[in-house]
Amino acid sequence: MSDLNALLDDLKRRMDGALESLRRDFSGLRSGRASPALLEPVRVEAYGGEVPLTQVASIAVPEARMITVQVWDRALAGAVERAIRDAGLGLNPAGEGQTIRVPIPQLTEERRNELAKAAARYAEGAKIAVRGVRRDGMDKTKGFEKKGEISQDDVKTWSDAIQKVTDQYVKKVDDMLAEKEKEIKQV
């Protein structure tokens, strides 16, 4: 695959995946109203590993400021409650058997700041993912050079092209973060 366009297309596809993941994470940062998407980033210690909350429970929104989580396996109720509390979303779940009630707090200035910090953490994770894809691209470029498939001049050209794409995606992440912070800070 010693073709720059093919390599860049692959890297862009993977970087788009990082942006899509960030969009999903941001959709969970609803400002004020209860939404099942709010709990999407929550992962639960279960069955010998970490699984998404949606694989061990169903999520419902019975009213505007309340989410209910119906845990399928009673033994996991405590783990689900802990996972929601520890997810950094500023939520305080209350367990009632297999049902966990998650009241959505009014958005105080402090809560808005917490949400903005969570958004920044998600954005930083996306940037790290984008940089990881860039590193893979750079490693492939060096591999092609070692095999003699491309010249040193090509390595420079390819590296510059990969860096340019990376910079574009990091800017997209920054733009998405700025938009989300604006939405969160709106009163």
mmCIF file of C-alpha atoms in Angstrom:
data_model
loop_
_atom_site.group_PDB
_atom_site.id
_atom_site.type_symbol
_atom_site.label_atom_id
_atom_site.label_comp_id
_atom_site.label_asym_id
_atom_site.label_seq_id
_atom_site.Cartn_x
_atom_site.Cartn_y
_atom_site.Cartn_z
ATOM 1 C CA MET A 1 0.000 0.000 0.000
ATOM 2 C CA SER A 2 2.843 2.394 -0.740
ATOM 3 C CA ASP A 3 0.377 4.956 -2.078
ATOM 4 C CA LEU A 4 0.005 8.236 -0.206
ATOM 5 C CA ASN A 5 -3.670 8.743 -1.063
ATOM 6 C CA ALA A 6 -4.621 5.261 0.122
ATOM 7 C CA LEU A 7 -2.720 5.809 3.374
ATOM 8 C CA LEU A 8 -4.312 9.230 3.941
ATOM 9 C CA ASP A 9 -7.800 7.836 3.220
ATOM 10 C CA ASP A 10 -7.235 5.100 5.802
ATOM 11 C CA LEU A 11 -5.966 7.606 8.386
ATOM 12 C CA LYS A 12 -8.900 9.980 7.732
ATOM 13 C CA ARG A 13 -11.366 7.116 8.131
ATOM 14 C CA ARG A 14 -9.830 6.220 11.494
ATOM 15 C CA MET A 15 -9.713 9.868 12.605
ATOM 16 C CA ASP A 16 -13.390 10.219 11.619
ATOM 17 C CA GLY A 17 -14.022 7.340 14.015
ATOM 18 C CA ALA A 18 -12.425 9.367 16.821
ATOM 19 C CA LEU A 19 -14.674 12.345 15.943
ATOM 20 C CA GLU A 20 -17.760 10.108 15.904
ATOM 21 C CA SER A 21 -16.828 8.715 19.302
ATOM 22 C CA LEU A 22 -16.457 12.286 20.589
ATOM 23 C CA ARG A 23 -19.897 13.180 19.179
ATOM 24 C CA ARG A 24 -21.391 10.230 21.083
ATOM 25 C CA ASP A 25 -19.597 11.276 24.276
ATOM 26 C CA PHE A 26 -20.811 14.864 23.858
ATOM 27 C CA SER A 27 -24.382 13.693 23.268
ATOM 28 C CA GLY A 28 -24.209 12.285 26.784
ATOM 29 C CA LEU A 29 -23.447 15.730 28.185
ATOM 30 C CA ARG A 30 -26.982 17.053 27.981
ATOM 31 C CA SER A 31 -27.395 20.348 29.683
ATOM 32 C CA GLY A 32 -30.438 20.093 31.932
ATOM 33 C CA ARG A 33 -32.858 17.531 30.535
ATOM 34 C CA ALA A 34 -32.656 13.816 31.199
ATOM 35 C CA SER A 35 -31.611 11.733 28.216
ATOM 36 C CA PRO A 36 -30.608 8.067 27.885
ATOM 37 C CA ALA A 37 -27.564 9.275 25.927
ATOM 38 C CA LEU A 38 -26.319 10.857 29.154
ATOM 39 C CA LEU A 39 -25.346 7.397 30.403
ATOM 40 C CA GLU A 40 -23.807 6.139 27.130
ATOM 41 C CA PRO A 41 -20.189 6.688 28.219
ATOM 42 C CA VAL A 42 -20.741 4.682 31.436
ATOM 43 C CA ARG A 43 -18.890 1.365 31.562
ATOM 44 C CA VAL A 44 -19.633 -1.277 34.212
ATOM 45 C CA GLU A 45 -17.301 -3.857 35.786
ATOM 46 C CA ALA A 46 -19.155 -7.056 34.910
ATOM 47 C CA TYR A 47 -18.490 -10.568 33.678
ATOM 48 C CA GLY A 48 -14.740 -10.252 34.121
ATOM 49 C CA GLY A 49 -14.318 -6.988 32.200
ATOM 50 C CA GLU A 50 -15.727 -3.552 31.489
ATOM 51 C CA VAL A 51 -18.918 -3.492 29.424
ATOM 52 C CA PRO A 52 -21.143 -0.618 28.289
ATOM 53 C CA LEU A 53 -24.066 0.057 30.633
ATOM 54 C CA THR A 54 -26.506 -0.741 27.815
ATOM 55 C CA GLN A 55 -25.283 -4.373 27.814
ATOM 56 C CA VAL A 56 -26.360 -4.993 31.423
ATOM 57 C CA ALA A 57 -29.419 -2.754 31.801
ATOM 58 C CA SER A 58 -32.156 -0.843 30.022
ATOM 59 C CA ILE A 59 -32.372 2.918 30.357
ATOM 60 C CA ALA A 60 -35.602 4.921 30.450
ATOM 61 C CA VAL A 61 -36.586 8.548 30.997
ATOM 62 C CA PRO A 62 -39.906 8.574 32.898
ATOM 63 C CA GLU A 63 -39.791 12.346 33.491
ATOM 64 C CA ALA A 64 -37.763 15.375 32.403
ATOM 65 C CA ARG A 65 -35.329 15.327 35.333
ATOM 66 C CA MET A 66 -35.076 11.577 36.033
ATOM 67 C CA ILE A 67 -33.432 8.584 34.372
ATOM 68 C CA THR A 68 -34.217 5.048 35.483
ATOM 69 C CA VAL A 69 -31.855 2.158 34.904
ATOM 70 C CA GLN A 70 -33.363 -1.333 35.046
ATOM 71 C CA VAL A 71 -30.515 -3.783 35.743
ATOM 72 C CA TRP A 72 -31.156 -7.235 34.268
ATOM 73 C CA ASP A 73 -28.921 -9.148 36.687
ATOM 74 C CA ARG A 74 -29.651 -8.276 40.324
ATOM 75 C CA ALA A 75 -26.033 -9.096 41.266
ATOM 76 C CA LEU A 76 -24.800 -6.214 39.076
ATOM 77 C CA ALA A 77 -27.012 -3.494 40.616
ATOM 78 C CA GLY A 78 -24.259 -2.301 42.975
ATOM 79 C CA ALA A 79 -21.650 -2.263 40.204
ATOM 80 C CA VAL A 80 -23.982 -0.287 37.913
ATOM 81 C CA GLU A 81 -24.720 2.241 40.653
ATOM 82 C CA ARG A 82 -20.972 2.655 41.352
ATOM 83 C CA ALA A 83 -20.170 2.994 37.638
ATOM 84 C CA ILE A 84 -22.743 5.784 37.210
ATOM 85 C CA ARG A 85 -21.475 7.593 40.323
ATOM 86 C CA ASP A 86 -17.814 7.253 39.265
ATOM 87 C CA ALA A 87 -18.337 8.189 35.581
ATOM 88 C CA GLY A 88 -17.520 11.839 36.256
ATOM 89 C CA LEU A 89 -20.963 13.012 35.133
ATOM 90 C CA GLY A 90 -21.877 14.563 38.500
ATOM 91 C CA LEU A 91 -24.800 12.164 38.989
ATOM 92 C CA ASN A 92 -25.864 10.569 42.272
ATOM 93 C CA PRO A 93 -27.814 7.360 41.576
ATOM 94 C CA ALA A 94 -30.097 5.763 44.167
ATOM 95 C CA GLY A 95 -30.617 2.001 43.993
ATOM 96 C CA GLU A 96 -33.932 0.314 44.712
ATOM 97 C CA GLY A 97 -33.356 -3.389 44.056
ATOM 98 C CA GLN A 98 -32.842 -3.880 40.326
ATOM 99 C CA THR A 99 -34.019 -0.343 39.536
ATOM 100 C CA ILE A 100 -31.642 2.568 39.880
ATOM 101 C CA ARG A 101 -33.036 6.091 39.862
ATOM 102 C CA VAL A 102 -30.726 8.813 38.584
ATOM 103 C CA PRO A 103 -32.043 12.323 39.321
ATOM 104 C CA ILE A 104 -30.659 14.966 36.978
ATOM 105 C CA PRO A 105 -29.498 17.933 39.065
ATOM 106 C CA GLN A 106 -30.429 21.508 38.203
ATOM 107 C CA LEU A 107 -27.608 23.084 36.294
ATOM 108 C CA THR A 108 -25.876 25.338 38.747
ATOM 109 C CA GLU A 109 -22.825 27.323 37.708
ATOM 110 C CA GLU A 110 -20.713 24.652 39.425
ATOM 111 C CA ARG A 111 -22.500 21.873 37.502
ATOM 112 C CA ARG A 112 -21.999 23.722 34.211
ATOM 113 C CA ASN A 113 -18.287 23.961 34.998
ATOM 114 C CA GLU A 114 -18.188 20.216 35.781
ATOM 115 C CA LEU A 115 -19.847 19.455 32.448
ATOM 116 C CA ALA A 116 -17.406 21.743 30.625
ATOM 117 C CA LYS A 117 -14.490 19.913 32.287
ATOM 118 C CA ALA A 118 -15.966 16.558 31.291
ATOM 119 C CA ALA A 119 -16.325 17.831 27.712
ATOM 120 C CA ALA A 120 -12.676 18.920 27.761
ATOM 121 C CA ARG A 121 -11.629 15.451 29.002
ATOM 122 C CA TYR A 122 -13.574 13.797 26.163
ATOM 123 C CA ALA A 123 -12.013 16.190 23.641
ATOM 124 C CA GLU A 124 -8.519 15.442 24.955
ATOM 125 C CA GLY A 125 -9.239 11.717 24.575
ATOM 126 C CA ALA A 126 -10.261 12.312 20.961
ATOM 127 C CA LYS A 127 -7.064 14.287 20.311
ATOM 128 C CA ILE A 128 -5.009 11.443 21.789
ATOM 129 C CA ALA A 129 -6.808 8.995 19.466
ATOM 130 C CA VAL A 130 -6.121 11.252 16.455
ATOM 131 C CA ARG A 131 -2.444 11.506 17.409
ATOM 132 C CA GLY A 132 -2.296 7.719 17.754
ATOM 133 C CA VAL A 133 -3.588 7.375 14.201
ATOM 134 C CA ARG A 134 -0.956 9.901 13.072
ATOM 135 C CA ARG A 135 1.759 7.845 14.794
ATOM 136 C CA ASP A 136 0.560 4.708 12.962
ATOM 137 C CA GLY A 137 0.726 6.615 9.666
ATOM 138 C CA MET A 138 4.234 7.845 10.399
ATOM 139 C CA ASP A 139 5.325 4.293 11.341
ATOM 140 C CA LYS A 140 3.908 2.919 8.080
ATOM 141 C CA THR A 141 5.740 5.634 6.150
ATOM 142 C CA LYS A 142 9.040 4.687 7.822
ATOM 143 C CA GLY A 143 8.308 1.029 7.090
ATOM 144 C CA PHE A 144 7.847 1.789 3.394
ATOM 145 C CA GLU A 145 11.159 3.658 3.414
ATOM 146 C CA LYS A 146 12.979 0.718 5.065
ATOM 147 C CA LYS A 147 11.573 -1.661 2.441
ATOM 148 C CA GLY A 148 12.829 0.708 -0.236
ATOM 149 C CA GLU A 149 9.309 1.365 -1.554
ATOM 150 C CA ILE A 150 9.639 5.146 -1.110
ATOM 151 C CA SER A 151 12.557 7.599 -0.998
ATOM 152 C CA GLN A 152 13.632 9.899 1.849
ATOM 153 C CA ASP A 153 12.092 12.831 -0.041
ATOM 154 C CA ASP A 154 8.807 10.914 -0.191
ATOM 155 C CA VAL A 155 9.016 10.285 3.562
ATOM 156 C CA LYS A 156 9.213 14.050 4.120
ATOM 157 C CA THR A 157 6.284 14.694 1.736
ATOM 158 C CA TRP A 158 4.173 11.935 3.307
ATOM 159 C CA SER A 159 4.991 13.052 6.856
ATOM 160 C CA ASP A 160 3.974 16.617 6.016
ATOM 161 C CA ALA A 161 0.697 15.395 4.468
ATOM 162 C CA ILE A 162 -0.059 13.197 7.505
ATOM 163 C CA GLN A 163 0.691 16.106 9.866
ATOM 164 C CA LYS A 164 -1.568 18.421 7.853
ATOM 165 C CA VAL A 165 -4.476 15.951 8.097
ATOM 166 C CA THR A 166 -3.798 15.518 11.826
ATOM 167 C CA ASP A 167 -3.862 19.282 12.363
ATOM 168 C CA GLN A 168 -7.209 19.493 10.524
ATOM 169 C CA TYR A 169 -8.731 16.834 12.780
ATOM 170 C CA VAL A 170 -7.336 18.372 15.977
ATOM 171 C CA LYS A 171 -8.926 21.674 14.889
ATOM 172 C CA LYS A 172 -12.251 19.867 14.310
ATOM 173 C CA VAL A 173 -12.029 18.479 17.868
ATOM 174 C CA ASP A 174 -11.289 21.975 19.218
ATOM 175 C CA ASP A 175 -14.240 23.415 17.254
ATOM 176 C CA MET A 176 -16.574 20.694 18.564
ATOM 177 C CA LEU A 177 -15.389 21.384 22.118
ATOM 178 C CA ALA A 178 -15.937 25.134 21.753
ATOM 179 C CA GLU A 179 -19.469 24.509 20.448
ATOM 180 C CA LYS A 180 -20.273 22.095 23.297
ATOM 181 C CA GLU A 181 -18.890 24.483 25.936
ATOM 182 C CA LYS A 182 -21.036 27.271 24.477
ATOM 183 C CA GLU A 183 -24.114 25.011 24.698
ATOM 184 C CA ILE A 184 -23.275 24.001 28.286
ATOM 185 C CA LYS A 185 -22.635 27.584 29.463
ATOM 186 C CA GLN A 186 -25.967 28.863 28.038
ATOM 187 C CA VAL A 187 -28.356 29.743 30.828
#
